[in-house]
Structure formats: C-alpha cells, structure tokens
Amino acid sequence: MDTIMVLKFGGSSVADNRKLELVAKRITKIYDKGNRVVVVLSAQGKTTDKLINEAKELSNNVPSRELDALLSCGEQMSTAKLSILLNYMGYPSISLTGWQAGILTNNNNQNANIIKINTSRILKELNENKIVIITGFQGIDENLDITTLGRGGSDTTAIAIAAALHAKNCYIFSDVDGVYTADPNKIENAKKIENLSYEEMMQLSSEGAKVLHNRCVEIGEKFKIPIITKSTFNEEKGTVISDKIEENKVKSIIKKEVSRVSIIGNGIIRNFDLIKEIIDFIKKKNLELLNFEISETKISIVFKSIIDDENVRELHELIF
Ligand code: ADP
Ligand code: ASP
Ligand code: MG
C-alpha cells in the first residue's frame, strides 16, 4: 500500500463511454494492487476545439476570462463522468476541478503557469481510499478566476500534481504507446523510442510533437520525475523520459507548420512606434515567437504555431 500513482488520460482516450470503461478498468487494476491513485483527465475527444469554435461564433472578440470559464467545462464533464462510472463499478471515487484540487496559477489566461498546488484536499480524499480524478488543463488565479494552461496542458497538470505529491513517476496514457522517431500517424515506419532525456523531449515538444506538452517536460526535469508515456489501449512498454542521457543516438525527426507574417514599407526599420505597437500586440495576445527580424523595408515575424486570421485582422487594424 501507499505508493501514489499519477495517471493522465488524454482526450482520445476518454472520447466516448466505451473508452471511459476501458480507462476505468485500467485504473481499477492499479487501485486493486493497493496503490493510491490520482487520475488527471483531458476533455473528451474534440470538446475543447468545439468550445473554442462555439465562442468564436458568438463573438470576434471573446474576453479571455470568459473563454477560460468555457474551456474548463470540457474537463469537468469528463472527470465527473469517470467518477460516476467508477462509483457505479463499486470503486469510491471523487472528481475535483482545478480549484478544488488546489491548483493556483498566474492570471495568464489560455497560457497560465501553475504557481503552486495546495494538496490538502487531494490528500484528504486519498486518505479516505478514494480514487481522485482531477480536471487537467485548468487552475484558478489569485482572484479566484478560472485559468487554462494552454492547448495540451493536461500533461502539465499531471506532472505538477506528481511533483506536489512526491510521486515516483508520472504516467501519461494516450492513443499512441510512446514517443516515436516521427509522428506514427503520419510516418508509417516510425519506430518507438525506449528512452529520451528531458532535454531531447523538450526539443521535440517545442518543435511541435504534441505527444507531450512542453511545460510538462520542464517540470519533470525540474523535479526529476520520470515521465512514462503508454497507450491506454494496449499493454506495450512505453517511452521513459528521464535524466538518462544516451550520447550519439539520433532520436527523432519532426515537421512543424508555422505562420510567417510580414509587414512591408520603406524605412520601416526606423518606425519605432510601429515596432513597439507590434511587440505589445504579440505580448498581449500571448503569441509565441520563433523569429522576429527587421530590415529596411520589412518586419518579418515567425510564430511558433499557426495563428488564426483573426490575429492578422487585428494586427492590420492596429497598423492601418
Ligand atoms: P492526448 O489526447 O492523449 O493528449 P495528443 O493528441 O495530445 O494525445 O498526442 C498524441 C499524438 O501526438 C499522437 O496521436 C500523434 O499523432 C502525435 N505525435 C506527434 N509526434 C509524435 C511522436 N514523435 N511520437 C508519438 N506521437 C506523436
Ligand atoms: N482539453 C485541452 C486541449 O484540448 C487540454 C488537453 O487535452 O490536454 O487542449
Ligand atoms: Mg495531449
């Protein structure tokens, strides 16, 4: 008894009732071995995408506080459903929102960072032998407003909870059974990697392999918690991300779609007000940059991921 196991299941692993049943079986098997079990869940399937689109249908200027209030609902649905199912199966269980689980973040809506976790409620429920199911991807800021951690952020919730509870490992269950030499859904001969260092995985995540959220890997490295990625649907050995370093071994290849936005005009390099306005805009929108270059006639901005046309429209309004 007494080993705390932190298990995270992603959106495709909980997409419908049948998959929730498979997840419940995996969890109860681990619980039955005498472990204390904390589960972190994502929203079901494409719920988060759907909620974002619904907000955009209502407004072309969605307040970021309200967007987080809306997006956090996806994880509340999946965790409540799993808890309903586990209780029905005879396993004591409770779902907790980010706030109930004590997850405090900064107020950077849609890309918030976890500042600390007050584990008292989680520990109280574990001590009552309950399986504790926590909403991934969300927390609460000092004004008690709901925040979200950025797309794919449930991985980060899981590792932060593993660190706060001093768990030995953090298990990330997904639709793939590990990290591969390339995206296995796109490159058919991709091979599974047994071990990756935190540094290698951080490179992979920040270059766009969405198999793990990059802040998850950062926290794993900081607290030296091995991250074990496995499939929800088979028992195959997964990939271990830890501080084990293997020299001279090529690990992976990756392609990423990015957005490049260019603003043209003679002498633009001396238009300091415009340059400042653009930088302020990028900061306000929390857009992550790969590159920012200014020449005599062009400001060229490369964003880390694809930005939507709404951002370009706003930038256009700002400039002209
Ligand atoms: P989850 O919903 O479980 O969080 P994600 O969709 O966020 O899962 O991440 C898993 C997906 O990551 C896989 O379905 C796969 O297409 C993609 N992926 C991209 N690069 C890799 C890689 N190198 N190895 C494994 N999966 C990868
Ligand atoms: N539901 C959120 C998303 O789709 C968080 C996650 O799945 O990790 O981005
Ligand atoms: Mg993910």
Short mmCIF file of C-alpha atoms and ligand atoms in Angstrom, two decimals:
data_model
loop_
_atom_site.label_atom_id
_atom_site.label_comp_id
_atom_site.label_asym_id
_atom_site.label_seq_id
_atom_site.Cartn_x
_atom_site.Cartn_y
_atom_site.Cartn_z
CA MET A 1 0.00 0.00 0.00
CA ASP A 2 0.86 3.65 -0.13
CA THR A 3 2.53 4.25 -3.47
CA ILE A 4 0.88 7.24 -5.11
CA MET A 5 0.31 6.66 -8.81
CA VAL A 6 -0.48 9.66 -11.01
CA LEU A 7 -2.13 8.62 -14.28
CA LYS A 8 -3.15 11.04 -17.03
CA PHE A 9 -5.51 10.08 -19.87
CA GLY A 10 -5.76 12.29 -22.97
CA GLY A 11 -8.81 13.37 -24.94
CA SER A 12 -8.86 10.48 -27.41
CA SER A 13 -8.60 8.00 -24.51
CA VAL A 14 -11.85 9.25 -22.97
CA ALA A 15 -13.72 10.16 -26.17
CA ASP A 16 -16.86 8.07 -25.50
CA ASN A 17 -18.49 5.83 -22.88
CA ARG A 18 -16.82 2.66 -24.20
CA LYS A 19 -13.39 4.28 -23.90
CA LEU A 20 -14.25 5.60 -20.44
CA GLU A 21 -14.95 1.97 -19.48
CA LEU A 22 -11.51 0.89 -20.74
CA VAL A 23 -9.90 3.74 -18.80
CA ALA A 24 -11.88 2.79 -15.68
CA LYS A 25 -10.62 -0.82 -15.97
CA ARG A 26 -7.01 0.32 -16.27
CA ILE A 27 -7.41 2.50 -13.20
CA THR A 28 -9.12 -0.14 -11.04
CA LYS A 29 -6.42 -2.69 -11.90
CA ILE A 30 -3.82 -0.33 -10.47
CA TYR A 31 -6.03 0.57 -7.47
CA ASP A 32 -6.67 -3.13 -6.74
CA LYS A 33 -2.91 -3.66 -6.35
CA GLY A 34 -3.05 -1.40 -3.28
CA ASN A 35 -1.85 1.86 -4.84
CA ARG A 36 -3.29 5.26 -4.06
CA VAL A 37 -4.47 6.57 -7.41
CA VAL A 38 -4.75 10.12 -8.73
CA VAL A 39 -6.12 10.46 -12.24
CA VAL A 40 -5.86 13.55 -14.45
CA LEU A 41 -8.19 13.74 -17.43
CA SER A 42 -8.47 15.81 -20.59
CA ALA A 43 -11.77 16.81 -22.15
CA GLN A 44 -13.44 14.14 -24.28
CA GLY A 45 -12.33 13.91 -27.91
CA LYS A 46 -12.56 17.24 -29.73
CA THR A 47 -14.59 19.00 -26.99
CA THR A 48 -12.07 21.82 -26.50
CA ASP A 49 -11.94 22.59 -30.24
CA LYS A 50 -15.72 22.61 -30.33
CA LEU A 51 -15.97 25.02 -27.39
CA ILE A 52 -13.44 27.39 -28.97
CA ASN A 53 -15.41 27.41 -32.22
CA GLU A 54 -18.67 28.00 -30.42
CA ALA A 55 -17.20 31.01 -28.60
CA LYS A 56 -15.89 32.39 -31.90
CA GLU A 57 -19.32 32.01 -33.47
CA LEU A 58 -20.72 34.30 -30.77
CA SER A 59 -18.06 36.99 -30.92
CA ASN A 60 -14.94 38.03 -32.80
CA ASN A 61 -13.58 39.44 -29.56
CA VAL A 62 -14.04 36.74 -26.92
CA PRO A 63 -12.95 38.02 -23.47
CA SER A 64 -10.09 35.76 -22.42
CA ARG A 65 -11.52 35.32 -18.91
CA GLU A 66 -14.79 34.03 -20.32
CA LEU A 67 -13.02 31.77 -22.80
CA ASP A 68 -11.25 30.04 -19.91
CA ALA A 69 -14.55 29.76 -18.00
CA LEU A 70 -15.95 27.99 -21.06
CA LEU A 71 -12.95 25.80 -21.95
CA SER A 72 -12.62 24.47 -18.42
CA CYS A 73 -16.07 22.88 -18.75
CA GLY A 74 -14.73 20.13 -21.06
CA GLU A 75 -12.54 18.62 -18.35
CA GLN A 76 -15.30 19.00 -15.75
CA MET A 77 -17.54 16.83 -17.90
CA SER A 78 -15.02 14.04 -18.46
CA THR A 79 -13.92 13.85 -14.81
CA ALA A 80 -17.49 13.83 -13.47
CA LYS A 81 -18.44 11.09 -15.96
CA LEU A 82 -15.50 8.90 -14.99
CA SER A 83 -16.29 9.32 -11.32
CA ILE A 84 -19.94 8.40 -11.94
CA LEU A 85 -18.74 5.25 -13.71
CA LEU A 86 -16.16 4.24 -11.08
CA ASN A 87 -18.66 4.69 -8.26
CA TYR A 88 -21.15 2.57 -10.20
CA MET A 89 -18.47 -0.12 -10.54
CA GLY A 90 -18.13 -0.11 -6.75
CA TYR A 91 -14.95 1.95 -6.51
CA PRO A 92 -15.03 5.01 -4.23
CA SER A 93 -14.04 7.98 -6.33
CA ILE A 94 -14.37 11.76 -6.46
CA SER A 95 -13.88 14.33 -9.22
CA LEU A 96 -12.15 17.61 -8.39
CA THR A 97 -11.89 20.76 -10.51
CA GLY A 98 -8.57 22.62 -10.69
CA TRP A 99 -9.81 24.94 -7.96
CA GLN A 100 -10.99 22.12 -5.70
CA ALA A 101 -7.66 20.35 -6.21
CA GLY A 102 -5.79 23.46 -5.02
CA ILE A 103 -4.12 24.35 -8.33
CA LEU A 104 -3.09 28.01 -8.20
CA THR A 105 -1.87 29.65 -11.41
CA ASN A 106 -0.92 33.12 -12.62
CA ASN A 107 -3.61 35.06 -14.49
CA ASN A 108 -2.22 34.49 -17.98
CA ASN A 109 -5.50 33.23 -19.49
CA GLN A 110 -5.16 30.45 -22.10
CA ASN A 111 -1.49 30.00 -21.25
CA ALA A 112 -1.36 30.12 -17.45
CA ASN A 113 1.52 28.73 -15.41
CA ILE A 114 0.99 26.70 -12.25
CA ILE A 115 2.45 28.57 -9.28
CA LYS A 116 1.68 26.08 -6.52
CA ILE A 117 -0.62 23.25 -5.56
CA ASN A 118 -2.24 23.02 -2.16
CA THR A 119 -2.58 19.25 -1.89
CA SER A 120 -4.66 19.10 1.30
CA ARG A 121 -7.97 18.23 -0.40
CA ILE A 122 -6.34 15.63 -2.66
CA LEU A 123 -4.62 14.00 0.34
CA LYS A 124 -7.82 14.04 2.38
CA GLU A 125 -9.68 12.17 -0.36
CA LEU A 126 -6.79 9.72 -0.89
CA ASN A 127 -6.75 9.02 2.84
CA GLU A 128 -10.40 8.03 2.54
CA ASN A 129 -9.25 5.48 -0.06
CA LYS A 130 -10.91 7.30 -2.92
CA ILE A 131 -9.67 7.39 -6.47
CA VAL A 132 -9.15 11.12 -7.02
CA ILE A 133 -9.96 12.36 -10.52
CA ILE A 134 -8.68 15.84 -11.34
CA THR A 135 -9.53 18.08 -14.29
CA GLY A 136 -6.45 18.62 -16.43
CA PHE A 137 -5.63 21.92 -18.16
CA GLN A 138 -7.14 24.27 -15.56
CA GLY A 139 -6.46 26.13 -12.35
CA ILE A 140 -7.50 29.23 -10.52
CA ASP A 141 -5.74 32.58 -10.19
CA GLU A 142 -5.44 34.77 -7.11
CA ASN A 143 -8.76 36.49 -7.98
CA LEU A 144 -10.41 33.04 -7.96
CA ASP A 145 -10.94 33.26 -11.72
CA ILE A 146 -10.58 30.10 -13.77
CA THR A 147 -7.49 29.84 -15.98
CA THR A 148 -6.34 27.29 -18.56
CA LEU A 149 -2.79 26.16 -19.20
CA GLY A 150 -2.57 26.18 -23.00
CA ARG A 151 -3.56 23.51 -25.52
CA GLY A 152 -2.40 20.07 -24.42
CA GLY A 153 -1.95 21.39 -20.87
CA SER A 154 -3.39 18.37 -19.04
CA ASP A 155 0.05 16.74 -19.28
CA THR A 156 1.39 19.68 -17.27
CA THR A 157 -1.36 19.32 -14.65
CA ALA A 158 -0.39 15.66 -14.24
CA ILE A 159 3.33 16.23 -13.73
CA ALA A 160 2.71 19.19 -11.40
CA ILE A 161 0.46 17.00 -9.26
CA ALA A 162 3.02 14.18 -9.35
CA ALA A 163 5.65 16.65 -8.12
CA ALA A 164 3.40 18.07 -5.40
CA LEU A 165 2.52 14.56 -4.14
CA HIS A 166 6.14 13.32 -4.44
CA ALA A 167 5.05 10.53 -6.77
CA LYS A 168 7.85 8.38 -8.16
CA ASN A 169 6.70 8.58 -11.78
CA CYS A 170 4.06 10.27 -13.88
CA TYR A 171 2.17 8.07 -16.35
CA ILE A 172 0.79 9.70 -19.50
CA PHE A 173 -1.68 7.43 -21.31
CA SER A 174 -2.57 8.33 -24.88
CA ASP A 175 -3.69 6.93 -28.23
CA VAL A 176 -0.03 6.17 -29.05
CA ASP A 177 2.05 3.76 -26.98
CA GLY A 178 5.05 6.02 -26.62
CA VAL A 179 7.17 8.62 -28.33
CA TYR A 180 8.25 7.63 -31.84
CA THR A 181 11.06 8.56 -34.21
CA ALA A 182 8.39 10.56 -36.12
CA ASP A 183 4.63 11.08 -35.76
CA PRO A 184 3.38 7.46 -36.11
CA ASN A 185 0.07 8.71 -37.50
CA LYS A 186 1.89 10.33 -40.42
CA ILE A 187 5.08 8.31 -41.00
CA GLU A 188 4.26 4.62 -41.28
CA ASN A 189 7.72 3.24 -40.45
CA ALA A 190 8.20 5.36 -37.36
CA LYS A 191 9.75 3.38 -34.51
CA LYS A 192 9.11 3.61 -30.81
CA ILE A 193 11.87 5.15 -28.69
CA GLU A 194 12.63 3.42 -25.40
CA ASN A 195 14.34 6.29 -23.58
CA LEU A 196 14.57 10.02 -24.09
CA SER A 197 16.31 12.63 -21.97
CA TYR A 198 14.23 15.55 -20.71
CA GLU A 199 16.27 17.83 -22.97
CA GLU A 200 15.55 15.72 -26.07
CA MET A 201 11.85 15.57 -25.24
CA MET A 202 11.72 19.33 -24.65
CA GLN A 203 13.18 19.87 -28.10
CA LEU A 204 10.61 17.51 -29.59
CA SER A 205 7.69 19.13 -27.75
CA SER A 206 8.68 22.69 -28.55
CA GLU A 207 9.17 21.76 -32.21
CA GLY A 208 5.56 20.59 -32.28
CA ALA A 209 5.35 16.88 -31.36
CA LYS A 210 2.12 17.28 -29.42
CA VAL A 211 2.58 13.91 -27.70
CA LEU A 212 3.68 15.84 -24.57
CA HIS A 213 3.08 19.46 -23.53
CA ASN A 214 6.45 21.20 -23.30
CA ARG A 215 5.92 22.63 -19.80
CA CYS A 216 5.19 19.10 -18.60
CA VAL A 217 8.70 18.07 -19.60
CA GLU A 218 10.23 21.17 -17.98
CA ILE A 219 8.55 20.38 -14.66
CA GLY A 220 9.53 16.70 -14.97
CA GLU A 221 13.15 17.74 -15.32
CA LYS A 222 12.98 20.29 -12.51
CA PHE A 223 11.62 17.76 -10.01
CA LYS A 224 13.42 14.76 -11.55
CA ILE A 225 10.24 12.79 -12.10
CA PRO A 226 10.40 10.23 -14.91
CA ILE A 227 7.51 10.61 -17.37
CA ILE A 228 6.27 7.32 -18.75
CA THR A 229 4.13 7.54 -21.87
CA LYS A 230 1.99 4.49 -22.64
CA SER A 231 -1.07 3.52 -24.64
CA THR A 232 -4.47 3.45 -22.98
CA PHE A 233 -5.48 0.60 -25.24
CA ASN A 234 -2.60 -1.92 -25.04
CA GLU A 235 -0.04 -3.15 -22.53
CA GLU A 236 3.05 -2.36 -24.66
CA LYS A 237 6.10 -0.95 -22.94
CA GLY A 238 6.07 2.82 -23.44
CA THR A 239 8.75 5.51 -23.61
CA VAL A 240 10.53 6.73 -20.49
CA ILE A 241 11.57 10.38 -20.37
CA SER A 242 14.14 10.89 -17.63
CA ASP A 243 17.59 12.28 -16.97
CA LYS A 244 19.21 9.25 -18.59
CA ILE A 245 21.35 10.52 -21.46
CA GLU A 246 22.40 8.38 -24.42
CA GLU A 247 25.21 10.01 -26.40
CA ASN A 248 25.35 9.98 -30.19
CA LYS A 249 21.96 8.44 -30.77
CA VAL A 250 19.66 10.20 -33.22
CA LYS A 251 16.16 10.14 -31.79
CA SER A 252 13.51 11.75 -33.95
CA ILE A 253 12.52 13.83 -36.98
CA ILE A 254 9.69 16.32 -36.95
CA LYS A 255 7.82 18.71 -39.26
CA LYS A 256 6.01 21.74 -37.95
CA GLU A 257 3.61 24.17 -39.61
CA VAL A 258 4.27 27.76 -38.55
CA SER A 259 2.87 31.17 -39.53
CA ARG A 260 5.06 33.87 -41.01
CA VAL A 261 3.62 37.39 -41.06
CA SER A 262 5.43 40.19 -42.91
CA ILE A 263 4.77 43.93 -42.77
CA ILE A 264 6.22 45.89 -45.68
CA GLY A 265 7.09 49.56 -46.11
CA ASN A 266 10.15 51.63 -46.99
CA GLY A 267 12.05 52.79 -43.90
CA ILE A 268 10.05 50.54 -41.58
CA ILE A 269 13.23 49.88 -39.60
CA ARG A 270 13.05 53.48 -38.25
CA ASN A 271 9.34 53.40 -37.36
CA PHE A 272 9.91 52.79 -33.65
CA ASP A 273 6.29 53.47 -32.63
CA LEU A 274 5.04 50.81 -35.02
CA ILE A 275 7.65 48.29 -33.90
CA LYS A 276 6.66 48.88 -30.26
CA GLU A 277 2.96 48.53 -31.08
CA ILE A 278 3.58 45.22 -32.82
CA ILE A 279 5.67 43.87 -29.92
CA ASP A 280 2.99 44.95 -27.42
CA PHE A 281 0.34 43.22 -29.54
CA ILE A 282 2.31 39.95 -29.60
CA LYS A 283 2.75 40.12 -25.81
CA LYS A 284 -0.91 40.95 -25.16
CA LYS A 285 -2.04 38.03 -27.29
CA ASN A 286 0.45 35.61 -25.70
CA LEU A 287 1.68 34.61 -29.15
CA GLU A 288 4.91 32.65 -29.04
CA LEU A 289 7.68 33.62 -31.45
CA LEU A 290 10.25 31.61 -33.34
CA ASN A 291 11.85 34.61 -35.03
CA PHE A 292 11.48 38.40 -35.34
CA GLU A 293 13.52 40.22 -37.97
CA ILE A 294 13.52 43.84 -39.11
CA SER A 295 15.12 45.10 -42.33
CA GLU A 296 14.98 48.43 -44.22
CA THR A 297 11.66 47.51 -45.86
CA LYS A 298 10.22 44.61 -43.83
CA ILE A 299 9.27 43.37 -40.37
CA SER A 300 9.11 39.61 -40.55
CA ILE A 301 7.56 37.65 -37.69
CA VAL A 302 7.58 33.85 -37.46
CA PHE A 303 5.14 32.47 -34.88
CA LYS A 304 5.74 29.16 -33.13
CA SER A 305 2.47 27.74 -34.40
CA ILE A 306 -0.22 28.63 -36.90
CA ILE A 307 -2.04 31.80 -35.86
CA ASP A 308 -5.60 32.37 -36.98
CA ASP A 309 -6.78 35.07 -39.41
CA GLU A 310 -8.43 36.93 -36.55
CA ASN A 311 -4.96 37.83 -35.24
CA VAL A 312 -3.88 39.06 -38.67
CA ARG A 313 -7.08 41.13 -38.94
CA GLU A 314 -6.40 42.75 -35.55
CA LEU A 315 -2.78 43.41 -36.49
CA HIS A 316 -3.98 45.01 -39.73
CA GLU A 317 -6.38 47.24 -37.78
CA LEU A 318 -3.58 48.26 -35.45
CA ILE A 319 -1.26 49.22 -38.28
CA PHE A 320 -3.63 50.89 -40.75
P1 ADP B 1 -3.72 13.10 -25.90
O1 ADP B 1 -5.09 13.46 -26.41
O2 ADP B 1 -3.65 11.73 -25.31
O3 ADP B 1 -3.12 14.15 -25.03
P2 ADP B 1 -2.25 14.10 -28.16
O4 ADP B 1 -3.11 14.11 -29.37
O5 ADP B 1 -2.05 15.38 -27.44
O6 ADP B 1 -2.80 12.97 -27.18
O7 ADP B 1 -0.81 13.49 -28.50
C1 ADP B 1 -0.71 12.23 -29.13
C2 ADP B 1 -0.48 12.44 -30.59
O8 ADP B 1 0.81 13.01 -30.79
C3 ADP B 1 -0.44 11.16 -31.40
O9 ADP B 1 -1.72 10.75 -31.80
C4 ADP B 1 0.49 11.51 -32.55
O10 ADP B 1 -0.21 11.74 -33.76
C5 ADP B 1 1.16 12.82 -32.13
N1 ADP B 1 2.61 12.78 -32.28
C6 ADP B 1 3.35 13.72 -32.92
N2 ADP B 1 4.64 13.41 -32.92
C7 ADP B 1 4.76 12.23 -32.24
C8 ADP B 1 5.87 11.39 -31.91
N3 ADP B 1 7.13 11.69 -32.25
N4 ADP B 1 5.61 10.25 -31.22
C9 ADP B 1 4.35 9.93 -30.86
N5 ADP B 1 3.27 10.68 -31.15
C10 ADP B 1 3.46 11.83 -31.83
N1 ASP B 2 -8.51 19.72 -23.42
C1 ASP B 2 -7.32 20.53 -23.60
C2 ASP B 2 -6.95 20.59 -25.08
O1 ASP B 2 -7.61 20.01 -25.91
C3 ASP B 2 -6.16 20.07 -22.76
C4 ASP B 2 -5.61 18.70 -23.08
O2 ASP B 2 -6.23 17.94 -23.79
O3 ASP B 2 -4.51 18.40 -22.57
O4 ASP B 2 -6.00 21.25 -25.42
MG MG B 3 -2.07 15.92 -25.44
#
